[in-house]
Short mmCIF file of C-alpha atoms and ligand atoms in Angstrom, two decimals:
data_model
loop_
_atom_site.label_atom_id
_atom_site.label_comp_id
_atom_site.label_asym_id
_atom_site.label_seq_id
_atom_site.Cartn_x
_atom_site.Cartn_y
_atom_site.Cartn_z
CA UNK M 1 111.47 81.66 109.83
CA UNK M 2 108.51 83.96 109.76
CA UNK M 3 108.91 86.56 106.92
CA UNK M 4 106.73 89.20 105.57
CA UNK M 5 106.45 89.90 101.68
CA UNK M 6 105.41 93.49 101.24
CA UNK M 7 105.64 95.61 98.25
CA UNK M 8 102.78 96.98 95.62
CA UNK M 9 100.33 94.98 93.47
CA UNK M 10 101.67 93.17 91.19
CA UNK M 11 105.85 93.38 92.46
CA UNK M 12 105.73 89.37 92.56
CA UNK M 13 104.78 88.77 96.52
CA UNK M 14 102.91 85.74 95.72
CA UNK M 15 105.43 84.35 93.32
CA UNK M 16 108.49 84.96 95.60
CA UNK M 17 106.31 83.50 98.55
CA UNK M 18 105.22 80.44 96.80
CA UNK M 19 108.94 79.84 96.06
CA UNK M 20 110.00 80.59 99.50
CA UNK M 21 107.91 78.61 101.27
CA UNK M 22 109.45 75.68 99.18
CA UNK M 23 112.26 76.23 99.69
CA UNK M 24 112.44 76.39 104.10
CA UNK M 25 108.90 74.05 104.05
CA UNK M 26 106.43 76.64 105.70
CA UNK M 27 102.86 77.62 104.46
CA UNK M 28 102.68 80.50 102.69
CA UNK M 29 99.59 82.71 103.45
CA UNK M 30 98.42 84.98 101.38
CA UNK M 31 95.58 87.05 102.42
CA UNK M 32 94.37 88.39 98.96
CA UNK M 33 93.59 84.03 98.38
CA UNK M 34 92.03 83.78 102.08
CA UNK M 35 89.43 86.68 100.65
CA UNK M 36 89.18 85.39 97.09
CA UNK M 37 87.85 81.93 98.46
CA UNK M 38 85.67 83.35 101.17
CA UNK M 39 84.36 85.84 98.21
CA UNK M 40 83.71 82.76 95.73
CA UNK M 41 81.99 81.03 98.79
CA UNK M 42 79.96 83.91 99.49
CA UNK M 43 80.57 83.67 103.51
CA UNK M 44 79.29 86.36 105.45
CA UNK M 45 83.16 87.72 105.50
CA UNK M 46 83.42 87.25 101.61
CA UNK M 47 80.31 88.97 101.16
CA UNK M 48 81.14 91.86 103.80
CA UNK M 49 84.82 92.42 101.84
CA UNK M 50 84.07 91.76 98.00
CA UNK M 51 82.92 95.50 97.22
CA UNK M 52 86.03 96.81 98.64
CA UNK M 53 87.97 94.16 96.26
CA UNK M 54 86.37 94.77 93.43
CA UNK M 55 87.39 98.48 94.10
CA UNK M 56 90.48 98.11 94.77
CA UNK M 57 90.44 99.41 98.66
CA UNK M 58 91.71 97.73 101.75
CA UNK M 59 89.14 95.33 103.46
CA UNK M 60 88.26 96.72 107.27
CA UNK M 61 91.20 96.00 109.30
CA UNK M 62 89.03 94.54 112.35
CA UNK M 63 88.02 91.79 109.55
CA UNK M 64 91.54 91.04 108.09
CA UNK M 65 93.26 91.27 111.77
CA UNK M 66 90.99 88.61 112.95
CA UNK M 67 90.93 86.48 110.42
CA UNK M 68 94.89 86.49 109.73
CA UNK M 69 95.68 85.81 113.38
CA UNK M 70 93.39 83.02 113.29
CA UNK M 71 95.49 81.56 110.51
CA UNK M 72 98.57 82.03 112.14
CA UNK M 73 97.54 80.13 114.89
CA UNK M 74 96.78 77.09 112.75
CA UNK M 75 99.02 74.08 113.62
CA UNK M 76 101.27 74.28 110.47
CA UNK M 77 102.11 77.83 111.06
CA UNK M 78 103.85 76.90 114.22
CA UNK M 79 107.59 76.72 112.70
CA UNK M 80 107.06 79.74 110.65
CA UNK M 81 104.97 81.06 107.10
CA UNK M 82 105.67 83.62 104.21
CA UNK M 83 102.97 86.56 105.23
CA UNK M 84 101.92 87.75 102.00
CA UNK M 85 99.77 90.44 101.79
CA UNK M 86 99.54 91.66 105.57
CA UNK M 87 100.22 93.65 107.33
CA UNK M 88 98.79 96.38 104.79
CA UNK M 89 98.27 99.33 107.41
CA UNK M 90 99.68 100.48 110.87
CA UNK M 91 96.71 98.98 112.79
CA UNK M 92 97.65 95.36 111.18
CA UNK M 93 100.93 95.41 111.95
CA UNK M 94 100.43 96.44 115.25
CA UNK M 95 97.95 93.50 116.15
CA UNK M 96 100.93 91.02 114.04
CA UNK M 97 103.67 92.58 116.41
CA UNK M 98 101.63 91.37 119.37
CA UNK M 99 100.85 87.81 118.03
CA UNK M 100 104.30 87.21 116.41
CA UNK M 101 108.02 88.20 116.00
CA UNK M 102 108.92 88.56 112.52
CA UNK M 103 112.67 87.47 111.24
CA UNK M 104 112.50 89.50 108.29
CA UNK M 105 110.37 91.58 105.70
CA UNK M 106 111.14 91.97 102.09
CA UNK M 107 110.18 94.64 101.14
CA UNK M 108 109.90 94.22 96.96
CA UNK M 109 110.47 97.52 94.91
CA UNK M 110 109.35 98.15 90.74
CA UNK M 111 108.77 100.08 88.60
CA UNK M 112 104.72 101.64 88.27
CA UNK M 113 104.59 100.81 85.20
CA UNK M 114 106.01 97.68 85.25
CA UNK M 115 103.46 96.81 88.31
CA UNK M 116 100.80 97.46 85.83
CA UNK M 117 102.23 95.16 83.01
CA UNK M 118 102.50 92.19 85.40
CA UNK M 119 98.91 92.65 87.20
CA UNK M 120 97.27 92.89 83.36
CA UNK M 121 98.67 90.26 82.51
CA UNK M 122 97.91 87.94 85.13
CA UNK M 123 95.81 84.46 85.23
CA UNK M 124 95.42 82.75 88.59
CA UNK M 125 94.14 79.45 89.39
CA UNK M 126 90.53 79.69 91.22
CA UNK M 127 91.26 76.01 92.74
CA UNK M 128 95.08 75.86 94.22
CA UNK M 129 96.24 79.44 93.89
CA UNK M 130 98.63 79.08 91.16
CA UNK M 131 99.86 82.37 89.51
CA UNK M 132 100.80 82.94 85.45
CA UNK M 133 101.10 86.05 83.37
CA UNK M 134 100.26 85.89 79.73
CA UNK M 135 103.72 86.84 78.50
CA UNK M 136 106.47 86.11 81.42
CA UNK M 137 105.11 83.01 83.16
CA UNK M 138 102.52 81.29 81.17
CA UNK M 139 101.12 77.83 82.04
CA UNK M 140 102.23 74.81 79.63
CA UNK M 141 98.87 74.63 77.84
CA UNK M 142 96.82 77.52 77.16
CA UNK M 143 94.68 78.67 80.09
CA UNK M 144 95.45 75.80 82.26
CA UNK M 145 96.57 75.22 84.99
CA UNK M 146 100.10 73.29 85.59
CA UNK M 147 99.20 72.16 88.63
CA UNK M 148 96.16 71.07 89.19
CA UNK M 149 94.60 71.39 85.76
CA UNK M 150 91.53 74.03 86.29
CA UNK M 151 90.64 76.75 83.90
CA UNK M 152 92.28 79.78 84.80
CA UNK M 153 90.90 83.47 85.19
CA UNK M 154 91.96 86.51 85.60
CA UNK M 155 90.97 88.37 88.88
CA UNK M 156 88.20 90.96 88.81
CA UNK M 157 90.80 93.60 90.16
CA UNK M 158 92.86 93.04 87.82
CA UNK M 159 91.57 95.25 85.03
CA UNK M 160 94.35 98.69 84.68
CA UNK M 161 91.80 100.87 85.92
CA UNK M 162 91.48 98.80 89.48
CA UNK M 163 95.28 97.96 89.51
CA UNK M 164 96.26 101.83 89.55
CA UNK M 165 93.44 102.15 92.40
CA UNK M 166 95.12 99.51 94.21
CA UNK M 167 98.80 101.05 93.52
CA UNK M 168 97.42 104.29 95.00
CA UNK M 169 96.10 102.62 98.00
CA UNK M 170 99.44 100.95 98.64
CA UNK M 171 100.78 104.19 98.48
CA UNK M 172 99.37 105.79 100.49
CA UNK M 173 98.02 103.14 103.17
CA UNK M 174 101.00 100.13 103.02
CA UNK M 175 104.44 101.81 102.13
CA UNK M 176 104.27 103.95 105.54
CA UNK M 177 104.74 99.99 106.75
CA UNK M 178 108.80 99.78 105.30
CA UNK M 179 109.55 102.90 108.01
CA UNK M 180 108.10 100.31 110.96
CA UNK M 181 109.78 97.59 109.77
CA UNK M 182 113.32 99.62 108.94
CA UNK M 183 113.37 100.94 112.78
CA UNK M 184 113.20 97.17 114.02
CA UNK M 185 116.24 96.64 111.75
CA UNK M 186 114.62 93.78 109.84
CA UNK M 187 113.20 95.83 106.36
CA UNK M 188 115.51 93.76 102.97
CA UNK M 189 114.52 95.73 100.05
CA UNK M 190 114.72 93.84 97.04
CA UNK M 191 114.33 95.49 93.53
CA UNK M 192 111.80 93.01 92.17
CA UNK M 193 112.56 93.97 88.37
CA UNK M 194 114.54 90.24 86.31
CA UNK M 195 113.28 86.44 86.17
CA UNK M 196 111.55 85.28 88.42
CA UNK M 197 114.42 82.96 89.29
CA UNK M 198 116.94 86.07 89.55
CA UNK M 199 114.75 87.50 92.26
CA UNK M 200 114.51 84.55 94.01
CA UNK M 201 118.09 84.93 94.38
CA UNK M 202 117.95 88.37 94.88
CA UNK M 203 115.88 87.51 98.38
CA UNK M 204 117.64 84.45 99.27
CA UNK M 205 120.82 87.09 99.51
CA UNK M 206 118.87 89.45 101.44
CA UNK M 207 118.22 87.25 103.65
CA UNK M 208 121.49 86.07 104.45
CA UNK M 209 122.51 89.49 105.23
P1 LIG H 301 101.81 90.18 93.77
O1 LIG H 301 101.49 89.02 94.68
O2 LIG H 301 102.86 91.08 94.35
O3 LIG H 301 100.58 90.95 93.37
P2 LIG H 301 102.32 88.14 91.74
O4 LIG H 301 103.31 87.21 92.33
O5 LIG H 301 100.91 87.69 91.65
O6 LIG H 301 102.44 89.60 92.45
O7 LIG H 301 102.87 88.52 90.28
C1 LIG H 301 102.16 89.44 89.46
C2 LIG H 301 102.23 88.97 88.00
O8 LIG H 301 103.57 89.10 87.52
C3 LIG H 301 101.87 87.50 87.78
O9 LIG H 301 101.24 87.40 86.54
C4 LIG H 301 103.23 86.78 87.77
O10 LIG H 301 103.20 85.59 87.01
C5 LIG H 301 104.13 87.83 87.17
N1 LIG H 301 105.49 87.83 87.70
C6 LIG H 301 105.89 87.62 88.98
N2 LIG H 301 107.22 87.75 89.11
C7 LIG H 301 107.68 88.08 87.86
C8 LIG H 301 108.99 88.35 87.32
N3 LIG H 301 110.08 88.34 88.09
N4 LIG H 301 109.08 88.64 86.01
C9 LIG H 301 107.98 88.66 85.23
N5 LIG H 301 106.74 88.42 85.65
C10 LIG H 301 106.58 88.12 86.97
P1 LIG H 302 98.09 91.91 95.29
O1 LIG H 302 98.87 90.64 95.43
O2 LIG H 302 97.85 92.22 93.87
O3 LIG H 302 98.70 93.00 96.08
P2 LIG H 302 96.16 90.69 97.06
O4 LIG H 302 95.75 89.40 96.45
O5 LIG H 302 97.16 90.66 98.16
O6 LIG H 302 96.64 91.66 95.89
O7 LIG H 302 94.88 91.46 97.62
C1 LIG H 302 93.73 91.65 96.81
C2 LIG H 302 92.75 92.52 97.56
O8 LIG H 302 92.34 91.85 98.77
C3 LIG H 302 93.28 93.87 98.03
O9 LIG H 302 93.20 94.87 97.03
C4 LIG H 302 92.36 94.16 99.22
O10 LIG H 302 91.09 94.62 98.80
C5 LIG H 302 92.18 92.78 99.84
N1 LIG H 302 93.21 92.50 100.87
C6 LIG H 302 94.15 91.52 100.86
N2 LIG H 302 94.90 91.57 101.97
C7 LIG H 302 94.43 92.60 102.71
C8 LIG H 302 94.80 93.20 103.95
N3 LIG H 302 95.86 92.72 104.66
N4 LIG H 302 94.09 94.26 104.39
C9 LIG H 302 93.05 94.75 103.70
N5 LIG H 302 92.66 94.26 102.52
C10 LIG H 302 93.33 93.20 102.01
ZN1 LIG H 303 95.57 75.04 89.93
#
């Protein structure tokens, strides 16, 4: 299966991927963690796509295109992934449409308001990705992580001023995306609002359909 999770900042992409993946054993790939390690390793691509992180703007798309299909093309990607994160414009999805047929996109759906409460809240795992939020999903101990025992952080962008930025962006840049992906018949929109256990579900339906 190759699926697509799309939906605003903070809908639960990464958490529905991470779950996903599990569940039919392909890698999920997340673009926003690609960035976020080439950012904390200061590579020339982390260094040429931090300031439009930290601002809560899409990287260049000739950056992100090349660098996702290169990841794609990766051994372990070869009987499927959970795209999370990409395509976020027309231009990316275009370049993914020539690389790769997709099965399905689910498309997640919330709330604004909501989207802000779970971005403010969240603490991520600098070494293995791992995603909390202070309230809904917190780790066993107190800013650790479950997994693999680092300190969490939260994410630079993930102050409310930055996350409605990045809301806004996704408005206006990524939603367009649901129209391509309805035409090919293959959009599942999922209302992302429950446990995170409910949505699962939620998806798992939507993808039977
Ligand atoms: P995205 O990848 O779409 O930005 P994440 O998966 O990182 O979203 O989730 C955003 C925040 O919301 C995280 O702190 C996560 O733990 C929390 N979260 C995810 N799904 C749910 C849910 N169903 N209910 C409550 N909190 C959730
Ligand atoms: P979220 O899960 O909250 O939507 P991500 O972790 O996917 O956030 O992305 C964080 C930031 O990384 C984005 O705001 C953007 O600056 C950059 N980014 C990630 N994926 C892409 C992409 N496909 N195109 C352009 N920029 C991207
Ligand atoms: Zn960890």
């Amino acid at each position: 299966m190759r699926i697509i999770m799309l939906g605003p900042p903070g809908a639960g992409k990464g958490t529905q991927a991470v779950k996903l993946a599990e569940r039919l054993g392909v890698p999920h790939i997340s673009t926003g963690d690609i960035l976020r390690h080439e950012v904390a390793k200061k590579t020339k691509l982390g260094q040429a796509a931090h300031k439009y992180m930290a601002a809560g703007k899409l990287v260049p798309d000739d950056l992100v295109i090349e660098m996702t299909l290169k990841r794609l093309k990766a051994p372990d990607a070869r009987k499927g992934f959970i795209l999370d994160g990409y395509p976020r414009t027309l231009p990316q999805a275009q370049a993914l449409d020539k690389a790769a047929k997709i099965d399905a996109v689910v498309n997640l759906f919330l709330d604004p308001e909501d989207l802000v409460k779970r971005s403010t809240g969240r603490w991520v795992c600098p070494n293995c990705d791992a995603v909390y939020h202070v309230l809904t999903n917190p780790p066993a101990k107190r800013g650790v992580c479950d997994k693999c025992g680092s300190a969490l952080v939260q994410r630079e962008d993930d102050t409310e001023k930055v996350v409605r930025a990045r809301i806004r962006t996704y408005d206006d840049l990524t939603e367009p995306l649901a129209a391509h992906y309805r035409a090919k018949g293959i959009l599942r929109d999922v209302y992302a609002s429950g446990h995170i256990e409910e949505v699962h579900q939620r998806i798992l339906e939507a993808l039977r359909k």
